[in-house]
Amino acid sequence: MAKKASKKKKSTSKKKQSGNIFTKILIIIFVVVFVGFIAFKYFPKNNSNKNQKTETQLVKEENKQTPKDSVIKPEKKPVTRPIEKSAVAKSIEGCWMSTTGGAVLTMKDFEYRIDFMGVDSGKPIIGTYFVENDIVTFSNKQDPCKDTAGAYEVNFDKHEISFKCKNDDCTKRKSTLVTDWEWLEE
């Protein structure tokens, strides 16, 4: 009988060990996913500087003479950004939470990203913006509305901003931006 009791102890200790290993693997996977999310959220790739031309370069290219036989195709120009940040541009930089729409707006270095929350959230809206007086002009880098500019009047008060649409043909961006936004501490 003593042999049977010792066999039972061995089998339960093996079950505990396999349960501990499974728990450790789950914890490691969770930590890796969490660190990856934080790295993606706070350290996004910034490849826009490689492909973006300054306003001076665009003007020079427009003024170049082309042969009479060549066909000039109209093309969409990316939104260019000013070199210095205005007071409004500095004030709107940061991470903002929509008070009604369940979205997060991140604005930094004349680039913006709108992330949507929830199961049916879809892809984020990513693009560039520039500020002139109190008008912010957004342009998406990808669909929806790739290279389509939209102008908004910005109003801000301490930790809140709002955008009033002046002209935007991108319905998804328009429906998201025209709400009140609260500043999130980073």
Short mmCIF file of C-alpha atoms in Angstrom, two decimals:
data_model
loop_
_atom_site.label_atom_id
_atom_site.label_comp_id
_atom_site.label_asym_id
_atom_site.label_seq_id
_atom_site.Cartn_x
_atom_site.Cartn_y
_atom_site.Cartn_z
CA MET A 1 0.00 0.00 0.00
CA ALA A 2 2.85 2.34 0.68
CA LYS A 3 3.87 2.06 -2.97
CA LYS A 4 0.45 3.20 -4.21
CA ALA A 5 0.52 6.33 -2.04
CA SER A 6 3.95 7.35 -3.36
CA LYS A 7 2.77 6.91 -6.97
CA LYS A 8 -0.16 9.27 -6.39
CA LYS A 9 2.11 11.95 -4.96
CA LYS A 10 4.35 11.82 -8.03
CA SER A 11 1.46 12.23 -10.48
CA THR A 12 0.02 15.25 -8.66
CA SER A 13 3.41 16.94 -8.50
CA LYS A 14 3.78 16.49 -12.28
CA LYS A 15 0.35 18.09 -12.81
CA LYS A 16 1.34 21.04 -10.64
CA GLN A 17 4.59 21.46 -12.59
CA SER A 18 2.81 21.39 -15.97
CA GLY A 19 0.24 23.89 -14.64
CA ASN A 20 3.05 26.16 -13.45
CA ILE A 21 4.78 25.98 -16.84
CA PHE A 22 1.54 26.82 -18.65
CA THR A 23 0.99 29.80 -16.33
CA LYS A 24 4.56 31.01 -16.88
CA ILE A 25 4.16 30.76 -20.67
CA LEU A 26 0.92 32.77 -20.53
CA ILE A 27 2.58 35.45 -18.41
CA ILE A 28 5.54 35.68 -20.80
CA ILE A 29 3.23 35.99 -23.81
CA PHE A 30 1.20 38.69 -22.07
CA VAL A 31 4.33 40.66 -21.16
CA VAL A 32 5.69 40.44 -24.73
CA VAL A 33 2.38 41.61 -26.21
CA PHE A 34 2.11 44.45 -23.69
CA VAL A 35 5.68 45.64 -24.34
CA GLY A 36 5.06 45.44 -28.10
CA PHE A 37 1.89 47.51 -27.76
CA ILE A 38 3.66 50.16 -25.68
CA ALA A 39 6.56 50.29 -28.16
CA PHE A 40 4.17 50.65 -31.11
CA LYS A 41 2.07 53.28 -29.36
CA TYR A 42 4.87 55.54 -28.14
CA PHE A 43 7.60 54.85 -30.72
CA PRO A 44 5.88 54.66 -34.14
CA LYS A 45 7.93 54.45 -37.31
CA ASN A 46 8.55 57.83 -38.84
CA ASN A 47 9.29 57.33 -42.52
CA SER A 48 7.54 60.49 -43.65
CA ASN A 49 10.72 62.60 -43.60
CA LYS A 50 12.35 60.40 -46.26
CA ASN A 51 9.63 60.91 -48.86
CA GLN A 52 8.46 64.42 -48.02
CA LYS A 53 9.65 67.41 -50.02
CA THR A 54 9.88 70.88 -48.62
CA GLU A 55 7.67 73.64 -49.94
CA THR A 56 10.66 75.28 -51.66
CA GLN A 57 11.46 72.08 -53.55
CA LEU A 58 7.84 71.73 -54.69
CA VAL A 59 7.80 75.33 -55.99
CA LYS A 60 11.08 74.80 -57.86
CA GLU A 61 9.71 71.64 -59.51
CA GLU A 62 6.53 73.45 -60.56
CA ASN A 63 8.54 76.25 -62.18
CA LYS A 64 10.72 73.92 -64.26
CA GLN A 65 10.13 74.14 -67.99
CA THR A 66 8.78 70.98 -69.64
CA PRO A 67 9.08 70.10 -73.32
CA LYS A 68 6.02 71.08 -75.37
CA ASP A 69 5.42 67.48 -76.47
CA SER A 70 5.20 66.07 -72.96
CA VAL A 71 1.86 65.64 -71.26
CA ILE A 72 1.53 67.13 -67.81
CA LYS A 73 -0.53 64.94 -65.52
CA PRO A 74 -2.17 66.58 -62.54
CA GLU A 75 -1.10 64.96 -59.30
CA LYS A 76 -2.10 65.31 -55.72
CA LYS A 77 0.44 67.18 -53.64
CA PRO A 78 1.12 66.17 -50.04
CA VAL A 79 0.41 68.69 -47.35
CA THR A 80 3.65 70.46 -46.49
CA ARG A 81 4.41 71.63 -43.02
CA PRO A 82 5.94 74.86 -41.84
CA ILE A 83 9.38 74.87 -40.28
CA GLU A 84 8.46 76.65 -37.04
CA LYS A 85 5.57 75.74 -34.78
CA SER A 86 3.04 78.43 -34.01
CA ALA A 87 1.44 78.83 -30.58
CA VAL A 88 -1.65 77.00 -31.83
CA ALA A 89 0.46 74.14 -33.22
CA LYS A 90 2.22 73.78 -29.87
CA SER A 91 -1.07 73.89 -27.96
CA ILE A 92 -2.75 71.09 -29.91
CA GLU A 93 0.18 68.67 -29.74
CA GLY A 94 -0.45 65.71 -27.49
CA CYS A 95 -2.84 62.85 -26.98
CA TRP A 96 -6.58 63.61 -26.92
CA MET A 97 -9.59 61.45 -26.04
CA SER A 98 -12.93 62.01 -27.75
CA THR A 99 -15.65 62.83 -25.24
CA THR A 100 -18.36 61.18 -27.35
CA GLY A 101 -16.91 59.06 -30.14
CA GLY A 102 -14.58 56.60 -28.39
CA ALA A 103 -11.49 57.64 -30.34
CA VAL A 104 -7.98 58.76 -29.44
CA LEU A 105 -6.27 61.55 -31.42
CA THR A 106 -2.49 61.83 -31.23
CA MET A 107 -0.87 64.93 -32.73
CA LYS A 108 2.89 65.38 -32.74
CA ASP A 109 5.48 66.89 -35.10
CA PHE A 110 2.79 67.73 -37.68
CA GLU A 111 1.64 64.12 -37.90
CA TYR A 112 -1.63 62.81 -36.52
CA ARG A 113 -3.24 59.47 -35.81
CA ILE A 114 -6.83 58.69 -34.88
CA ASP A 115 -7.26 55.32 -33.18
CA PHE A 116 -10.72 53.88 -32.68
CA MET A 117 -11.73 51.78 -29.68
CA GLY A 118 -13.90 48.71 -29.60
CA VAL A 119 -14.28 45.42 -31.36
CA ASP A 120 -15.45 46.96 -34.65
CA SER A 121 -12.86 49.73 -34.51
CA GLY A 122 -11.26 49.33 -37.94
CA LYS A 123 -8.00 50.83 -39.12
CA PRO A 124 -6.65 54.04 -37.63
CA ILE A 125 -6.58 57.23 -39.67
CA ILE A 126 -2.98 58.36 -40.14
CA GLY A 127 -1.72 61.52 -41.82
CA THR A 128 -0.13 64.92 -41.58
CA TYR A 129 -1.43 68.33 -40.60
CA PHE A 130 -0.37 71.93 -40.72
CA VAL A 131 -1.59 74.95 -38.83
CA GLU A 132 -2.22 78.44 -40.18
CA ASN A 133 -3.63 80.89 -37.64
CA ASP A 134 -6.45 78.89 -36.00
CA ILE A 135 -7.09 76.62 -39.02
CA VAL A 136 -5.71 73.07 -38.97
CA THR A 137 -5.54 71.26 -42.32
CA PHE A 138 -5.43 67.46 -42.13
CA SER A 139 -4.32 65.15 -44.96
CA ASN A 140 -4.45 61.34 -44.77
CA LYS A 141 -1.42 59.24 -45.79
CA GLN A 142 -3.58 56.24 -46.67
CA ASP A 143 -7.19 55.29 -47.23
CA PRO A 144 -9.73 56.45 -46.30
CA CYS A 145 -9.39 59.66 -48.29
CA LYS A 146 -5.70 59.37 -49.17
CA ASP A 147 -4.17 62.81 -49.89
CA THR A 148 -7.53 64.53 -49.39
CA ALA A 149 -7.16 67.67 -47.32
CA GLY A 150 -9.71 68.85 -44.79
CA ALA A 151 -9.69 72.23 -43.04
CA TYR A 152 -10.92 72.72 -39.47
CA GLU A 153 -11.10 75.68 -37.15
CA VAL A 154 -9.61 74.71 -33.80
CA ASN A 155 -10.76 76.07 -30.45
CA PHE A 156 -8.97 75.16 -27.25
CA ASP A 157 -9.36 75.92 -23.60
CA LYS A 158 -6.84 74.53 -21.10
CA HIS A 159 -7.24 70.77 -21.45
CA GLU A 160 -9.96 70.64 -24.10
CA ILE A 161 -10.03 71.24 -27.86
CA SER A 162 -12.72 71.11 -30.50
CA PHE A 163 -12.65 71.16 -34.29
CA LYS A 164 -15.24 72.92 -36.44
CA CYS A 165 -15.24 71.69 -40.05
CA LYS A 166 -14.60 74.38 -42.65
CA ASN A 167 -14.16 72.07 -45.65
CA ASP A 168 -13.60 68.29 -45.68
CA ASP A 169 -14.76 65.69 -48.21
CA CYS A 170 -13.54 62.78 -46.05
CA THR A 171 -16.65 61.69 -44.16
CA LYS A 172 -14.89 59.31 -41.73
CA ARG A 173 -12.36 61.94 -40.64
CA LYS A 174 -15.05 64.63 -40.51
CA SER A 175 -17.45 62.56 -38.41
CA THR A 176 -14.64 61.72 -35.99
CA LEU A 177 -13.01 65.14 -35.58
CA VAL A 178 -16.12 67.29 -35.03
CA THR A 179 -16.46 66.51 -31.34
CA ASP A 180 -14.92 67.74 -28.12
CA TRP A 181 -11.56 66.28 -27.14
CA GLU A 182 -10.00 66.07 -23.68
CA TRP A 183 -6.26 66.04 -23.16
CA LEU A 184 -4.78 62.78 -21.87
CA GLU A 185 -1.69 62.99 -19.70
CA GLU A 186 1.23 61.06 -21.14
#
